[in-house]
mmCIF file of N, CA, C and O in Angstrom:
data_model
loop_
_atom_site.group_PDB
_atom_site.id
_atom_site.type_symbol
_atom_site.label_atom_id
_atom_site.label_comp_id
_atom_site.label_asym_id
_atom_site.label_seq_id
_atom_site.Cartn_x
_atom_site.Cartn_y
_atom_site.Cartn_z
ATOM 1 N N MET A 671 -2.923 11.625 14.191
ATOM 2 C CA MET A 671 -1.806 11.622 13.265
ATOM 3 C C MET A 671 -1.031 12.926 13.384
ATOM 4 O O MET A 671 -1.573 13.961 13.775
ATOM 5 N N ALA A 672 0.187 12.866 12.999
ATOM 6 C CA ALA A 672 1.038 14.056 13.042
ATOM 7 C C ALA A 672 0.649 15.014 11.920
ATOM 8 O O ALA A 672 -0.032 14.653 10.974
ATOM 9 N N SER A 673 1.125 16.247 12.036
ATOM 10 C CA SER A 673 0.787 17.260 11.039
ATOM 11 C C SER A 673 1.722 17.224 9.833
ATOM 12 O O SER A 673 1.639 18.086 8.980
ATOM 13 N N HIS A 674 2.610 16.256 9.769
ATOM 14 C CA HIS A 674 3.534 16.161 8.633
ATOM 15 C C HIS A 674 3.601 14.712 8.148
ATOM 16 O O HIS A 674 3.307 13.778 8.880
ATOM 17 N N CYS A 675 3.999 14.559 6.907
ATOM 18 C CA CYS A 675 4.113 13.220 6.324
ATOM 19 C C CYS A 675 5.525 12.693 6.583
ATOM 20 O O CYS A 675 6.499 13.429 6.493
ATOM 21 N N ARG A 676 5.641 11.418 6.879
ATOM 22 C CA ARG A 676 6.955 10.833 7.153
ATOM 23 C C ARG A 676 7.712 10.490 5.878
ATOM 24 O O ARG A 676 8.855 10.130 5.910
ATOM 25 N N PHE A 677 7.036 10.574 4.734
ATOM 26 C CA PHE A 677 7.656 10.268 3.455
ATOM 27 C C PHE A 677 7.816 11.520 2.606
ATOM 28 O O PHE A 677 7.106 12.500 2.788
ATOM 29 N N SER A 678 8.729 11.444 1.674
ATOM 30 C CA SER A 678 8.892 12.481 0.666
ATOM 31 C C SER A 678 8.930 11.796 -0.687
ATOM 32 O O SER A 678 9.730 10.878 -0.859
ATOM 33 N N PRO A 679 8.098 12.113 -1.613
ATOM 34 C CA PRO A 679 6.994 13.067 -1.591
ATOM 35 C C PRO A 679 5.857 12.583 -0.699
ATOM 36 O O PRO A 679 5.801 11.419 -0.332
ATOM 37 N N SER A 680 4.950 13.511 -0.392
ATOM 38 C CA SER A 680 3.830 13.160 0.494
ATOM 39 C C SER A 680 2.982 12.063 -0.147
ATOM 40 O O SER A 680 3.042 11.824 -1.347
ATOM 41 N N CYS A 681 2.175 11.392 0.651
ATOM 42 C CA CYS A 681 1.368 10.267 0.153
ATOM 43 C C CYS A 681 0.402 10.691 -0.940
ATOM 44 O O CYS A 681 0.194 9.969 -1.912
ATOM 45 N N SER A 682 -0.190 11.867 -0.816
ATOM 46 C CA SER A 682 -1.127 12.323 -1.843
ATOM 47 C C SER A 682 -0.398 12.641 -3.147
ATOM 48 O O SER A 682 -0.893 12.308 -4.231
ATOM 49 N N SER A 683 0.766 13.259 -3.069
ATOM 50 C CA SER A 683 1.553 13.530 -4.275
ATOM 51 C C SER A 683 2.035 12.230 -4.907
ATOM 52 O O SER A 683 2.046 12.090 -6.131
ATOM 53 N N TYR A 684 2.433 11.277 -4.071
ATOM 54 C CA TYR A 684 2.876 9.969 -4.551
ATOM 55 C C TYR A 684 1.749 9.275 -5.304
ATOM 56 O O TYR A 684 1.950 8.748 -6.407
ATOM 57 N N ALA A 685 0.541 9.281 -4.739
ATOM 58 C CA ALA A 685 -0.602 8.623 -5.366
ATOM 59 C C ALA A 685 -0.939 9.277 -6.706
ATOM 60 O O ALA A 685 -1.184 8.588 -7.700
ATOM 61 N N ARG A 686 -0.938 10.592 -6.744
ATOM 62 C CA ARG A 686 -1.238 11.318 -7.989
ATOM 63 C C ARG A 686 -0.232 10.962 -9.071
ATOM 64 O O ARG A 686 -0.599 10.668 -10.211
ATOM 65 N N GLU A 687 1.054 10.971 -8.721
ATOM 66 C CA GLU A 687 2.094 10.652 -9.698
ATOM 67 C C GLU A 687 2.044 9.188 -10.126
ATOM 68 O O GLU A 687 2.190 8.866 -11.305
ATOM 69 N N ALA A 688 1.807 8.282 -9.174
ATOM 70 C CA ALA A 688 1.754 6.857 -9.493
ATOM 71 C C ALA A 688 0.623 6.547 -10.461
ATOM 72 O O ALA A 688 0.799 5.791 -11.424
ATOM 73 N N ILE A 689 -0.534 7.153 -10.252
ATOM 74 C CA ILE A 689 -1.672 6.912 -11.138
ATOM 75 C C ILE A 689 -1.441 7.563 -12.498
ATOM 76 O O ILE A 689 -1.783 6.993 -13.533
ATOM 77 N N THR A 690 -0.806 8.721 -12.525
ATOM 78 C CA THR A 690 -0.497 9.385 -13.794
ATOM 79 C C THR A 690 0.506 8.575 -14.606
ATOM 80 O O THR A 690 0.348 8.391 -15.809
ATOM 81 N N VAL A 691 1.541 8.064 -13.953
ATOM 82 C CA VAL A 691 2.614 7.342 -14.649
ATOM 83 C C VAL A 691 2.208 5.920 -15.010
ATOM 84 O O VAL A 691 2.444 5.464 -16.129
ATOM 85 N N HIS A 692 1.558 5.213 -14.082
ATOM 86 C CA HIS A 692 1.309 3.779 -14.260
ATOM 87 C C HIS A 692 -0.144 3.419 -14.572
ATOM 88 O O HIS A 692 -0.439 2.248 -14.805
ATOM 89 N N GLY A 693 -1.048 4.379 -14.528
ATOM 90 C CA GLY A 693 -2.449 4.082 -14.759
ATOM 91 C C GLY A 693 -3.165 3.768 -13.453
ATOM 92 O O GLY A 693 -2.548 3.645 -12.391
ATOM 93 N N LEU A 694 -4.484 3.633 -13.553
ATOM 94 C CA LEU A 694 -5.305 3.484 -12.344
ATOM 95 C C LEU A 694 -5.028 2.191 -11.585
ATOM 96 O O LEU A 694 -4.883 2.208 -10.364
ATOM 97 N N LEU A 695 -4.911 1.083 -12.269
ATOM 98 C CA LEU A 695 -4.747 -0.200 -11.579
ATOM 99 C C LEU A 695 -3.382 -0.326 -10.899
ATOM 100 O O LEU A 695 -3.296 -0.525 -9.682
ATOM 101 N N LYS A 696 -2.324 -0.190 -11.665
ATOM 102 C CA LYS A 696 -0.977 -0.351 -11.100
ATOM 103 C C LYS A 696 -0.618 0.825 -10.186
ATOM 104 O O LYS A 696 -0.012 0.638 -9.132
ATOM 105 N N GLY A 697 -1.003 2.041 -10.579
ATOM 106 C CA GLY A 697 -0.757 3.215 -9.733
ATOM 107 C C GLY A 697 -1.516 3.129 -8.430
ATOM 108 O O GLY A 697 -1.016 3.509 -7.372
ATOM 109 N N GLY A 698 -2.751 2.604 -8.484
ATOM 110 C CA GLY A 698 -3.529 2.401 -7.262
ATOM 111 C C GLY A 698 -2.883 1.378 -6.346
ATOM 112 O O GLY A 698 -2.876 1.526 -5.127
ATOM 113 N N TYR A 699 -2.304 0.329 -6.960
ATOM 114 C CA TYR A 699 -1.589 -0.689 -6.181
ATOM 115 C C TYR A 699 -0.397 -0.063 -5.454
ATOM 116 O O TYR A 699 -0.198 -0.281 -4.264
ATOM 117 N N PHE A 700 0.408 0.729 -6.190
ATOM 118 C CA PHE A 700 1.564 1.382 -5.569
ATOM 119 C C PHE A 700 1.125 2.321 -4.451
ATOM 120 O O PHE A 700 1.757 2.386 -3.398
ATOM 121 N N SER A 701 0.020 3.037 -4.656
ATOM 122 C CA SER A 701 -0.477 3.970 -3.643
ATOM 123 C C SER A 701 -0.928 3.240 -2.379
ATOM 124 O O SER A 701 -0.610 3.666 -1.268
ATOM 125 N N CYS A 702 -1.645 2.137 -2.552
ATOM 126 C CA CYS A 702 -2.086 1.345 -1.387
ATOM 127 C C CYS A 702 -0.897 0.772 -0.633
ATOM 128 O O CYS A 702 -0.871 0.772 0.599
ATOM 129 N N ARG A 703 0.088 0.298 -1.370
ATOM 130 C CA ARG A 703 1.298 -0.234 -0.737
ATOM 131 C C ARG A 703 1.993 0.840 0.092
ATOM 132 O O ARG A 703 2.473 0.589 1.200
ATOM 133 N N ARG A 704 2.034 2.050 -0.447
ATOM 134 C CA ARG A 704 2.659 3.167 0.262
ATOM 135 C C ARG A 704 1.882 3.501 1.530
ATOM 136 O O ARG A 704 2.463 3.714 2.590
ATOM 137 N N LEU A 705 0.550 3.532 1.451
ATOM 138 C CA LEU A 705 -0.264 3.847 2.634
ATOM 139 C C LEU A 705 -0.113 2.801 3.728
ATOM 140 O O LEU A 705 -0.153 3.128 4.914
ATOM 141 N N LEU A 706 0.069 1.544 3.338
ATOM 142 C CA LEU A 706 0.271 0.483 4.334
ATOM 143 C C LEU A 706 1.608 0.624 5.063
ATOM 144 O O LEU A 706 1.767 0.126 6.176
ATOM 145 N N ARG A 707 2.569 1.296 4.436
ATOM 146 C CA ARG A 707 3.864 1.524 5.094
ATOM 147 C C ARG A 707 3.842 2.749 5.990
ATOM 148 O O ARG A 707 4.798 3.000 6.725
ATOM 149 N N CYS A 708 2.792 3.529 5.928
ATOM 150 C CA CYS A 708 2.714 4.771 6.700
ATOM 151 C C CYS A 708 2.182 4.463 8.101
ATOM 152 O O CYS A 708 0.977 4.460 8.343
ATOM 153 N N HIS A 709 3.093 4.155 8.998
ATOM 154 C CA HIS A 709 2.739 3.869 10.384
ATOM 155 C C HIS A 709 3.893 4.325 11.275
ATOM 156 O O HIS A 709 5.000 4.589 10.789
ATOM 157 N N PRO A 710 3.659 4.456 12.563
ATOM 158 C CA PRO A 710 4.679 5.015 13.463
ATOM 159 C C PRO A 710 5.980 4.213 13.538
ATOM 160 O O PRO A 710 7.008 4.758 13.919
ATOM 161 N N TRP A 711 5.972 2.953 13.166
ATOM 162 C CA TRP A 711 7.182 2.144 13.295
ATOM 163 C C TRP A 711 8.030 2.111 12.032
ATOM 164 O O TRP A 711 9.064 1.481 11.994
ATOM 165 N N HIS A 712 7.582 2.791 10.979
ATOM 166 C CA HIS A 712 8.358 2.866 9.737
ATOM 167 C C HIS A 712 9.141 4.166 9.755
ATOM 168 O O HIS A 712 8.625 5.208 10.118
ATOM 169 N N GLN A 713 10.391 4.113 9.338
ATOM 170 C CA GLN A 713 11.245 5.302 9.406
ATOM 171 C C GLN A 713 10.888 6.362 8.374
ATOM 172 O O GLN A 713 11.246 7.522 8.526
ATOM 173 N N GLY A 714 10.221 5.998 7.282
ATOM 174 C CA GLY A 714 9.871 6.975 6.256
ATOM 175 C C GLY A 714 11.074 7.316 5.393
ATOM 176 O O GLY A 714 11.946 6.485 5.178
ATOM 177 N N GLY A 715 11.124 8.533 4.890
ATOM 178 C CA GLY A 715 12.237 8.978 4.065
ATOM 179 C C GLY A 715 11.826 9.182 2.616
ATOM 180 O O GLY A 715 10.643 9.251 2.283
ATOM 181 N N TYR A 716 12.813 9.287 1.745
ATOM 182 C CA TYR A 716 12.565 9.510 0.325
ATOM 183 C C TYR A 716 12.085 8.215 -0.315
ATOM 184 O O TYR A 716 12.751 7.187 -0.223
ATOM 185 N N ASP A 717 10.934 8.269 -0.960
ATOM 186 C CA ASP A 717 10.321 7.088 -1.567
ATOM 187 C C ASP A 717 9.659 7.505 -2.881
ATOM 188 O O ASP A 717 8.470 7.785 -2.918
ATOM 189 N N PRO A 718 10.423 7.540 -3.978
ATOM 190 C CA PRO A 718 9.848 7.972 -5.254
ATOM 191 C C PRO A 718 8.985 6.886 -5.885
ATOM 192 O O PRO A 718 9.089 5.708 -5.548
ATOM 193 N N VAL A 719 8.150 7.282 -6.824
ATOM 194 C CA VAL A 719 7.332 6.345 -7.593
ATOM 195 C C VAL A 719 8.269 5.545 -8.498
ATOM 196 O O VAL A 719 9.142 6.121 -9.137
ATOM 197 N N PRO A 720 8.125 4.214 -8.551
ATOM 198 C CA PRO A 720 8.967 3.421 -9.449
ATOM 199 C C PRO A 720 8.759 3.845 -10.900
ATOM 200 O O PRO A 720 7.648 4.189 -11.295
ATOM 201 N N SER A 721 9.836 3.819 -11.679
ATOM 202 C CA SER A 721 9.717 4.199 -13.079
ATOM 203 C C SER A 721 9.133 3.051 -13.888
ATOM 204 O O SER A 721 9.149 1.897 -13.462
ATOM 205 N N CYS A 722 8.618 3.377 -15.054
ATOM 206 C CA CYS A 722 8.082 2.358 -15.959
ATOM 207 C C CYS A 722 9.227 1.553 -16.544
ATOM 208 O O CYS A 722 10.299 2.087 -16.807
ATOM 209 N N LYS A 723 9.006 0.269 -16.772
ATOM 210 C CA LYS A 723 10.050 -0.570 -17.350
ATOM 211 C C LYS A 723 10.385 -0.130 -18.761
ATOM 212 O O LYS A 723 11.514 -0.234 -19.194
ATOM 213 N N GLY A 724 9.451 0.381 -19.501
ATOM 214 C CA GLY A 724 9.686 0.810 -20.877
ATOM 215 C C GLY A 724 10.485 2.090 -20.977
ATOM 216 O O GLY A 724 10.988 2.436 -22.031
ATOM 217 N N SER A 725 10.641 2.835 -19.875
ATOM 218 C CA SER A 725 11.351 4.108 -19.927
ATOM 219 C C SER A 725 12.788 4.003 -19.428
ATOM 220 O O SER A 725 13.410 5.005 -19.154
ATOM 221 N N GLN A 726 13.312 2.791 -19.323
ATOM 222 C CA GLN A 726 14.690 2.635 -18.886
ATOM 223 C C GLN A 726 15.635 3.110 -19.975
ATOM 224 O O GLN A 726 15.269 3.218 -21.130
ATOM 225 N N THR A 727 16.872 3.359 -19.611
ATOM 226 C CA THR A 727 17.850 3.854 -20.564
ATOM 227 C C THR A 727 18.204 2.788 -21.584
ATOM 228 O O THR A 727 17.914 1.611 -21.404
ATOM 229 N N MET A 728 18.866 3.205 -22.637
ATOM 230 C CA MET A 728 19.238 2.288 -23.702
ATOM 231 C C MET A 728 20.192 1.223 -23.190
ATOM 232 O O MET A 728 20.838 1.383 -22.165
ATOM 233 N N ASN A 729 20.291 0.143 -23.930
ATOM 234 C CA ASN A 729 21.202 -0.945 -23.590
ATOM 235 C C ASN A 729 22.628 -0.408 -23.565
ATOM 236 O O ASN A 729 23.085 0.215 -24.507
ATOM 237 N N LYS A 730 23.361 -0.654 -22.516
ATOM 238 C CA LYS A 730 24.712 -0.132 -22.358
ATOM 239 C C LYS A 730 25.687 -0.713 -23.377
ATOM 240 O O LYS A 730 26.703 -0.121 -23.664
ATOM 241 N N ALA A 731 25.390 -1.881 -23.943
ATOM 242 C CA ALA A 731 26.295 -2.509 -24.898
ATOM 243 C C ALA A 731 26.270 -1.793 -26.244
ATOM 244 O O ALA A 731 27.234 -1.839 -26.993
ATOM 245 N N GLU A 732 25.175 -1.099 -26.556
ATOM 246 C CA GLU A 732 25.070 -0.391 -27.815
ATOM 247 C C GLU A 732 25.476 1.064 -27.622
ATOM 248 O O GLU A 732 24.961 1.744 -26.758
ATOM 249 N N PRO A 733 26.406 1.577 -28.431
ATOM 250 C CA PRO A 733 26.808 2.980 -28.278
ATOM 251 C C PRO A 733 25.702 3.916 -28.749
ATOM 252 O O PRO A 733 24.932 3.595 -29.658
ATOM 253 N N ASP A 734 25.619 5.074 -28.140
ATOM 254 C CA ASP A 734 24.637 6.078 -28.516
ATOM 255 C C ASP A 734 25.198 6.901 -29.659
ATOM 256 O O ASP A 734 26.151 7.653 -29.486
ATOM 257 N N THR A 735 24.600 6.786 -30.840
ATOM 258 C CA THR A 735 25.087 7.503 -32.016
ATOM 259 C C THR A 735 24.080 8.531 -32.508
ATOM 260 O O THR A 735 24.197 9.029 -33.625
ATOM 261 N N THR A 736 23.107 8.885 -31.688
ATOM 262 C CA THR A 736 22.053 9.792 -32.130
ATOM 263 C C THR A 736 22.558 11.214 -32.342
ATOM 264 O O THR A 736 22.099 11.900 -33.229
ATOM 265 N N ASN A 737 23.489 11.689 -31.548
ATOM 266 C CA ASN A 737 23.996 13.054 -31.662
ATOM 267 C C ASN A 737 25.470 13.069 -32.057
ATOM 268 O O ASN A 737 26.228 13.902 -31.621
ATOM 269 N N ARG A 738 25.843 12.187 -32.887
ATOM 270 C CA ARG A 738 27.236 12.051 -33.251
ATOM 271 C C ARG A 738 27.566 12.957 -34.432
ATOM 272 O O ARG A 738 26.840 13.026 -35.401
ATOM 273 N N PHE A 739 28.678 13.662 -34.361
ATOM 274 C CA PHE A 739 29.109 14.554 -35.431
ATOM 275 C C PHE A 739 30.190 13.870 -36.238
ATOM 276 O O PHE A 739 31.217 13.466 -35.718
ATOM 277 N N ASP A 740 29.941 13.703 -37.541
ATOM 278 C CA ASP A 740 30.901 13.023 -38.411
ATOM 279 C C ASP A 740 31.976 13.958 -38.953
ATOM 280 O O ASP A 740 32.984 13.511 -39.463
ATOM 281 N N GLY A 741 31.749 15.251 -38.874
ATOM 282 C CA GLY A 741 32.735 16.190 -39.381
ATOM 283 C C GLY A 741 32.547 16.508 -40.853
ATOM 284 O O GLY A 741 33.363 17.179 -41.473
ATOM 285 N N HIS A 742 31.484 16.047 -41.484
ATOM 286 C CA HIS A 742 31.235 16.335 -42.905
ATOM 287 C C HIS A 742 30.213 17.402 -43.073
ATOM 288 O O HIS A 742 29.292 17.578 -42.481
#
């Protein structure tokens, strides 16, 4: 194997973050999937850990009024 990882972040950092964010089962699944892509015929590149579905931004149809100044 080469002395460098073809992905960013490295596979070990990816696995650590995936397990921290998604837990052992789902994070382990993401880590195994990433390792299966690590071969000489894959181009590599930036491959971040998928975010949790619960951490997505607020619904775009609803305005954000949390930091709104009324002037009173």
